Amino acid sequence: MTTAFASYLALTKDPRTVRFAAVLFMLVIGGLAAFPVSYLSGTNFLVGLVVLPFVLITDGKARFHILYYGIATLLAALAWAYDVKAFYFLSLAFAFVALVEVFFGSVNPLVFCLVAAMSPVFQQLVGILGFPIRLALSNAAGKILRTAGLDVSIDGNMITLAGNAFTVDDACMGLNMLAIAMLLSVFVLATELKRQRKNLTLFYVCLFFVTVFVLNIGANLFRIVALVLFRVGPENAMHEPLGIASLLVYCIFPAAFLARSIVRWKGRSINKDAVHVVESRALVIASIVVVTVMSVGFTIDPNREARMTHHVEVSGMQAVSMRDGMSKFSNDNFLIYVKAIPEFFSGEHTPLFCWQGSGYTFEKISTTIVGKNIVYTGILVKGSDRLHTAWWYSNGKVNTIDQFAWRYTSLKTGESFCLVNVTTATPNQLLNKVKRLLDGELSIQSEHSVCL
């Protein structure tokens, strides 16, 4: 205890540490001004904060990395121009890494993988890719079981074996499982780097995490096959332990072995004798950039989505304006939500999130052809209630479920898109209504957004 307290006193008396803490405090102030508490309370962010001290492995003398400051400034400018919190998060991250390098030495590229896993951008990417991956995993698991001689049927994300239906839900390929796998892998690699006193280049760090991602997909696939094969439903006490065991055995343990091997073969020794001297010019420029980035935090508008204005009409139904740029249409048979998506780079809350927030679960999700278009369809279950829902993306001219297609169209034309979600009691009613909406019953006059 005495030694730890003495080390703390020595640290607080080090002018370099005091200066670093002062400029870091400004970045923290900017982040607190820009982000609501809910924005920074996600599991991946909190776990990332715990892992961060283990990842900050410095090597070589202190340096002024102009590229990092340039990226931080550019992202701050984009955040200021378009009120995008994700850009500001990344701006703070690059500014933080640049400061560490000025005061303590060059940072291992592993820190950027940690930032990526902590960031809201990671959440959006998983939201975009998670659903099609789930459908692919369902199909792959069904084929594996058929190859093993079992009589199974596959319908979207539902696998039926001997009359028992199993749904591949977001827990089987969800945000938390993938985020935790990536963050644990960051910790594993950082621990190995410190143990062997080595660093890795960005190429090998990226190669490691690409492999971890593939291992995580494999762990999910094994979990699905095991759950169906042994008929372990969500209500079974072994449901969660089997998922955790799959993650550890098929992802984390192989990642630990890979980390040890790749650091031993490709790691470079850390320069322990480097002198860390903070140049006055570098400190002045760093302070200017930090003050600029911090100032942008006070300009971020947390309610930007509420200002989105799309003129939306549904024949024979009256619109009710809701928060966050959403329009609601309803009658005795149908419930329709049309939600504006601010920019081509923005994330959106699909029905997978919104309905679950209302207590519903998805029993079945698939793609359905309606006329010349393809839409997502699913069954919502809440107690004895069963609703049928469909959704797609539209700007009034283009209707698609392809994330990359609508984002590219929005980027190219400057017209923002909306998420359209239709819900009703029966599948026939749903498909008929969707067809009428796609044929012209739904009118969207999209506002122009960013066009680059």
XYZ file of C-alpha atoms in Angstrom:
452
model
C 0.000 0.000 0.000
C 2.865 2.379 0.914
C 4.644 1.627 -2.353
C 1.493 2.242 -4.382
C 0.907 5.570 -2.577
C 4.518 6.616 -3.183
C 4.133 5.781 -6.876
C 0.968 7.869 -7.003
C 2.737 10.864 -5.425
C 5.617 10.537 -7.885
C 3.170 10.421 -10.770
C 1.310 13.558 -9.661
C 4.616 15.459 -9.308
C 5.739 14.581 -12.845
C 5.148 17.737 -14.951
C 4.571 15.617 -18.050
C 1.757 13.691 -16.381
C 0.167 16.848 -14.987
C 0.176 18.520 -18.427
C -1.262 15.407 -20.044
C -4.039 15.244 -17.449
C -4.869 18.913 -18.074
C -5.323 18.571 -21.843
C -7.055 15.198 -21.445
C -9.546 16.850 -19.101
C -10.533 19.211 -21.929
C -11.353 16.237 -24.184
C -13.448 14.716 -21.396
C -15.358 17.992 -21.038
C -16.072 17.996 -24.785
C -17.336 14.424 -24.633
C -19.602 15.108 -21.659
C -21.048 18.121 -23.469
C -21.746 16.208 -26.699
C -22.988 12.827 -25.502
C -25.952 11.917 -23.290
C -25.319 9.413 -20.521
C -27.120 6.690 -22.489
C -24.675 7.174 -25.362
C -21.742 6.127 -23.169
C -23.439 3.476 -21.047
C -23.291 0.612 -23.544
C -21.589 -2.612 -22.525
C -18.930 -2.337 -25.228
C -17.973 1.213 -24.176
C -17.749 0.433 -20.467
C -15.764 -2.777 -20.996
C -13.520 -0.876 -23.406
C -12.715 1.695 -20.714
C -11.630 -1.122 -18.399
C -9.412 -2.647 -21.098
C -7.909 0.697 -22.226
C -5.086 0.892 -19.620
C -3.827 -2.529 -20.729
C -3.734 -1.457 -24.383
C -1.741 1.752 -24.034
C 1.626 0.178 -24.818
C 4.103 2.882 -25.880
C 7.300 2.268 -27.828
C 10.004 4.718 -28.851
C 10.445 8.395 -28.060
C 7.596 10.870 -27.854
C 6.439 12.069 -31.263
C 4.151 14.645 -32.787
C 1.984 12.618 -35.189
C 0.552 15.232 -37.536
C -1.676 12.649 -39.263
C -3.570 11.879 -36.043
C -4.128 15.565 -35.329
C -5.255 16.098 -38.907
C -7.757 13.238 -38.710
C -9.025 14.470 -35.322
C -9.532 17.961 -36.729
C -11.238 16.705 -39.900
C -13.630 14.479 -37.960
C -14.401 17.344 -35.579
C -15.191 19.568 -38.572
C -17.532 16.917 -40.000
C -19.199 16.506 -36.613
C -19.681 20.266 -36.396
C -21.029 20.531 -39.960
C -23.450 17.593 -39.795
C -24.116 17.133 -36.053
C -22.964 13.505 -36.182
C -21.980 12.220 -32.744
C -20.154 9.188 -34.182
C -17.730 11.489 -35.996
C -17.125 13.408 -32.799
C -16.476 10.205 -30.852
C -13.785 9.208 -33.343
C -12.365 12.745 -33.302
C -11.925 12.515 -29.534
C -10.300 9.089 -29.917
C -7.695 10.290 -32.445
C -6.972 13.392 -30.375
C -6.473 11.186 -27.298
C -4.055 8.847 -29.106
C -2.139 11.829 -30.487
C -1.778 13.255 -26.978
C -0.495 9.963 -25.582
C 2.158 9.886 -28.310
C 3.262 13.453 -27.590
C 3.673 12.817 -23.880
C 4.598 9.134 -23.557
C 5.708 7.681 -26.902
C 4.245 6.031 -30.008
C 1.191 3.881 -29.335
C 0.618 0.364 -30.563
C -2.030 0.191 -33.341
C -3.989 -2.155 -31.066
C -5.529 0.927 -29.460
C -7.416 1.699 -32.688
C -9.015 -1.744 -32.649
C -10.155 -1.054 -29.109
C -11.564 2.333 -30.140
C -13.402 0.702 -33.045
C -15.006 -1.901 -30.758
C -15.991 0.781 -28.226
C -17.394 3.233 -30.731
C -21.026 3.713 -31.799
C -19.825 3.057 -35.350
C -19.229 -0.550 -34.296
C -22.811 -0.777 -33.053
C -24.124 0.513 -36.365
C -22.004 -1.904 -38.405
C -23.195 -4.848 -36.338
C -26.761 -3.610 -36.724
C -26.288 -3.476 -40.498
C -24.454 -6.781 -40.894
C -25.924 -8.751 -37.990
C -29.287 -9.499 -39.583
C -28.067 -10.905 -42.941
C -25.390 -12.853 -41.072
C -28.104 -14.382 -38.888
C -30.011 -15.529 -41.951
C -26.804 -16.973 -43.410
C -26.018 -18.749 -40.124
C -29.531 -20.214 -39.998
C -29.134 -21.562 -43.523
C -25.645 -22.925 -42.819
C -26.723 -24.594 -39.561
C -29.687 -26.199 -41.327
C -27.443 -27.591 -44.071
C -25.025 -29.008 -41.496
C -27.864 -30.768 -39.689
C -29.235 -32.106 -42.975
C -25.786 -33.415 -43.891
C -25.782 -35.239 -40.562
C -28.958 -37.013 -41.686
C -31.502 -35.030 -39.671
C -34.827 -33.957 -41.109
C -34.846 -30.191 -40.633
C -36.616 -27.346 -42.388
C -35.362 -23.760 -42.656
C -37.631 -20.740 -42.920
C -35.763 -17.454 -42.580
C -34.138 -17.437 -39.151
C -36.249 -20.368 -37.927
C -35.011 -23.965 -37.936
C -37.513 -26.782 -37.287
C -36.366 -30.229 -36.137
C -38.851 -32.995 -35.298
C -41.640 -30.466 -34.804
C -39.558 -28.246 -32.523
C -38.910 -24.743 -33.861
C -35.722 -22.860 -32.942
C -35.284 -19.180 -33.722
C -31.841 -17.777 -34.445
C -32.361 -14.523 -32.564
C -30.035 -11.607 -31.996
C -28.493 -13.378 -28.998
C -27.023 -15.888 -31.450
C -25.392 -13.208 -33.571
C -25.933 -10.071 -31.562
C -24.112 -6.897 -30.727
C -23.068 -7.835 -27.206
C -21.598 -11.241 -28.058
C -19.537 -9.894 -30.952
C -18.485 -6.763 -29.044
C -17.429 -8.742 -25.977
C -15.516 -11.218 -28.166
C -13.595 -8.384 -29.833
C -12.902 -6.594 -26.531
C -11.733 -9.784 -24.814
C -9.471 -10.435 -27.793
C -8.036 -6.923 -27.453
C -7.260 -7.698 -23.809
C -5.723 -11.066 -24.707
C -3.443 -9.559 -27.363
C -2.463 -6.602 -25.160
C -1.573 -8.951 -22.304
C 0.578 -11.050 -24.617
C 2.353 -7.971 -25.986
C 3.206 -6.829 -22.464
C 4.281 -10.309 -21.382
C 6.685 -10.701 -24.306
C 7.643 -6.970 -24.246
C 6.919 -6.566 -27.939
C 4.757 -4.571 -30.355
C 2.977 -5.502 -33.593
C 2.529 -3.558 -36.813
C -0.934 -2.475 -37.920
C -1.047 -5.217 -40.580
C -0.659 -8.051 -38.079
C -3.032 -6.435 -35.593
C -5.707 -6.228 -38.319
C -4.972 -9.809 -39.410
C -5.465 -10.965 -35.824
C -8.881 -9.311 -35.505
C -10.107 -10.479 -38.881
C -9.318 -13.986 -37.673
C -11.154 -13.311 -34.382
C -14.215 -12.155 -36.314
C -14.210 -15.382 -38.351
C -13.783 -17.416 -35.158
C -16.737 -15.600 -33.619
C -18.911 -16.474 -36.618
C -17.807 -20.089 -36.234
C -18.625 -20.033 -32.512
C -22.099 -18.717 -33.307
C -22.618 -21.425 -35.921
C -21.565 -24.174 -33.507
C -23.870 -22.731 -30.852
C -26.869 -22.770 -33.201
C -26.197 -26.343 -34.313
C -25.807 -27.483 -30.693
C -28.960 -25.695 -29.528
C -31.040 -27.308 -32.286
C -29.396 -30.739 -32.064
C -29.887 -31.044 -28.296
C -33.220 -29.162 -28.346
C -32.068 -26.464 -25.929
C -34.685 -23.713 -26.075
C -34.426 -20.187 -24.590
C -36.236 -21.375 -21.458
C -33.636 -24.118 -20.854
C -31.079 -23.393 -18.104
C -28.278 -24.543 -20.430
C -29.126 -22.026 -23.158
C -26.828 -19.239 -21.944
C -24.021 -21.457 -20.567
C -23.827 -23.219 -23.934
C -23.426 -19.851 -25.663
C -20.678 -18.763 -23.274
C -18.904 -22.111 -23.649
C -19.059 -21.815 -27.451
C -17.575 -18.305 -27.284
C -14.724 -19.406 -25.033
C -13.878 -22.712 -26.707
C -14.264 -21.685 -30.350
C -13.247 -18.025 -30.194
C -11.397 -16.762 -27.110
C -9.133 -19.773 -26.471
C -8.014 -19.993 -30.137
C -7.535 -16.207 -30.102
C -5.252 -16.540 -27.066
C -3.163 -19.190 -28.828
C -3.023 -17.059 -31.981
C -1.992 -13.986 -29.975
C 0.908 -15.810 -28.358
C 2.091 -17.188 -31.696
C 1.772 -14.016 -33.743
C 3.543 -11.889 -31.100
C 6.361 -14.428 -30.817
C 6.885 -14.636 -34.587
C 6.088 -11.124 -35.785
C 6.468 -8.908 -32.707
C 9.135 -6.232 -32.471
C 11.018 -5.530 -29.255
C 9.995 -2.392 -27.375
C 12.600 0.349 -27.117
C 12.812 0.706 -23.348
C 15.697 3.203 -23.407
C 13.941 5.902 -25.437
C 13.828 9.374 -23.877
C 10.360 10.937 -23.808
C 10.742 14.694 -24.182
C 7.763 16.931 -24.889
C 8.712 19.665 -27.363
C 7.196 23.087 -26.672
C 6.015 23.531 -30.260
C 4.302 20.132 -30.249
C 2.615 20.935 -26.953
C 1.296 24.261 -28.261
C -0.135 22.708 -31.438
C -1.600 19.806 -29.458
C -3.290 22.247 -27.092
C -4.801 24.235 -29.977
C -6.186 21.092 -31.584
C -7.557 19.831 -28.260
C -9.269 23.156 -27.516
C -10.782 23.118 -31.021
C -12.045 19.553 -30.644
C -13.426 20.290 -27.177
C -15.278 23.366 -28.476
C -17.042 21.290 -31.129
C -18.558 19.176 -28.357
C -20.675 22.136 -27.276
C -22.123 22.502 -30.790
C -23.347 18.897 -31.210
C -27.149 18.828 -31.325
C -28.516 15.765 -29.482
C -31.960 16.280 -31.053
C -30.937 16.588 -34.688
C -33.181 13.742 -35.859
C -36.234 15.580 -34.558
C -35.578 18.325 -37.121
C -35.753 15.960 -40.090
C -38.684 16.909 -42.334
C -40.015 14.427 -44.885
C -43.431 15.008 -46.381
C -45.029 11.583 -46.000
C -48.568 10.602 -47.008
C -50.475 7.311 -46.973
C -53.716 7.287 -48.936
C -56.750 7.175 -46.637
C -54.731 7.495 -43.420
C -53.869 10.525 -41.290
C -50.323 11.110 -40.129
C -49.350 11.719 -36.525
C -45.954 13.368 -36.072
C -43.767 11.773 -33.408
C -40.350 12.532 -32.002
C -37.080 11.935 -33.875
C -38.593 12.682 -37.281
C -41.055 9.771 -37.224
C -44.561 9.721 -38.733
C -47.233 7.281 -37.559
C -50.265 6.122 -39.569
C -52.873 3.825 -38.051
C -56.424 2.514 -38.372
C -58.282 -0.583 -37.193
C -56.193 -2.896 -39.375
C -52.759 -1.383 -39.890
C -49.967 0.382 -38.040
C -47.379 2.127 -40.212
C -44.241 3.937 -39.043
C -42.085 6.022 -41.391
C -38.834 7.135 -39.759
C -36.449 9.609 -41.364
C -32.755 8.668 -41.530
C -30.687 11.877 -41.329
C -27.722 11.108 -43.611
C -26.282 8.310 -45.722
C -23.757 7.561 -42.965
C -26.335 7.547 -40.158
C -27.484 4.491 -38.290
C -31.156 3.664 -37.966
C -33.219 1.742 -35.423
C -34.707 -1.141 -37.343
C -37.868 -2.859 -36.066
C -35.536 -5.454 -34.565
C -34.662 -2.880 -31.890
C -37.821 -0.774 -31.709
C -40.319 -3.599 -31.236
C -38.102 -5.388 -28.741
C -38.080 -2.164 -26.731
C -41.878 -2.506 -26.584
C -41.639 -6.034 -25.170
C -42.033 -7.984 -28.423
C -39.736 -10.709 -29.697
C -39.215 -11.834 -33.285
C -40.249 -15.431 -33.845
C -39.497 -15.537 -37.552
C -37.600 -13.217 -39.881
C -37.160 -13.653 -43.623
C -37.068 -11.833 -46.936
C -40.234 -11.774 -49.064
C -40.724 -10.810 -52.698
C -43.612 -8.364 -53.176
C -44.098 -7.461 -56.814
C -40.737 -6.282 -58.102
C -39.398 -5.519 -54.642
C -37.939 -7.481 -51.732
C -38.878 -6.603 -48.142
C -38.049 -7.991 -44.733
C -40.933 -9.727 -42.933
C -41.256 -11.106 -39.425
C -43.664 -12.305 -36.752
C -43.861 -10.315 -33.518
C -44.769 -12.215 -30.351
C -45.758 -10.783 -26.976
C -47.579 -13.224 -24.734
C -50.555 -14.444 -26.754
C -50.303 -11.563 -29.275
C -48.936 -12.369 -32.726
C -48.425 -9.583 -35.254
C -47.012 -9.672 -38.758
C -44.605 -6.924 -39.763
C -42.597 -5.850 -42.808
C -40.002 -3.143 -43.396
C -37.800 -1.616 -46.080
C -36.017 1.637 -46.972
C -37.433 4.257 -49.342
C -36.824 7.789 -50.569
C -40.090 7.875 -52.519
C -38.433 6.560 -55.673
C -36.159 3.722 -54.606
C -37.420 0.878 -52.394
C -34.792 -1.555 -51.105
C -33.607 -3.610 -48.137
C -29.960 -3.403 -49.215
C -28.128 -1.224 -46.699
C -25.318 -0.429 -49.070
C -27.686 0.294 -51.965
C -29.740 2.938 -50.157
C -26.667 4.516 -48.562
C -24.924 4.761 -51.946
C -28.067 6.208 -53.554
C -28.337 8.774 -50.762
C -24.671 9.682 -51.141
C -24.980 9.986 -54.921
C -28.269 11.904 -55.139
C -28.237 13.805 -51.857
C -31.752 12.539 -51.002
C -32.185 11.074 -47.542
C -34.107 7.838 -47.003
C -36.795 6.671 -44.575
C -37.365 3.363 -42.847
C -40.908 2.142 -43.589
C -42.441 -0.384 -41.172
C -45.926 -1.905 -41.654
C -47.625 -4.115 -39.044
C -50.958 -5.934 -39.071
C -52.726 -9.037 -37.744
C -52.456 -11.516 -40.635
C -49.826 -12.312 -43.283
C -52.271 -11.851 -46.172
C -53.296 -8.416 -44.947
C -49.632 -7.503 -44.575
C -48.553 -8.514 -48.080
C -51.561 -6.851 -49.703
C -50.913 -3.621 -47.843
C -47.194 -3.667 -48.617
C -47.949 -4.146 -52.317
C -50.352 -1.201 -52.321
C -47.843 0.997 -50.521
C -45.079 0.099 -52.953
C -47.435 0.691 -55.894
C -48.124 4.272 -54.880
C -50.263 4.390 -51.745
C -47.203 5.646 -49.875
C -45.791 9.011 -50.938
C -42.455 10.283 -49.618
C -40.957 13.596 -50.639
C -37.410 13.293 -49.405
C -35.404 16.274 -48.260
C -31.886 16.746 -49.583
C -29.071 15.890 -47.255
C -25.350 15.520 -47.857
C -24.240 15.056 -51.462
C -20.521 14.457 -51.924
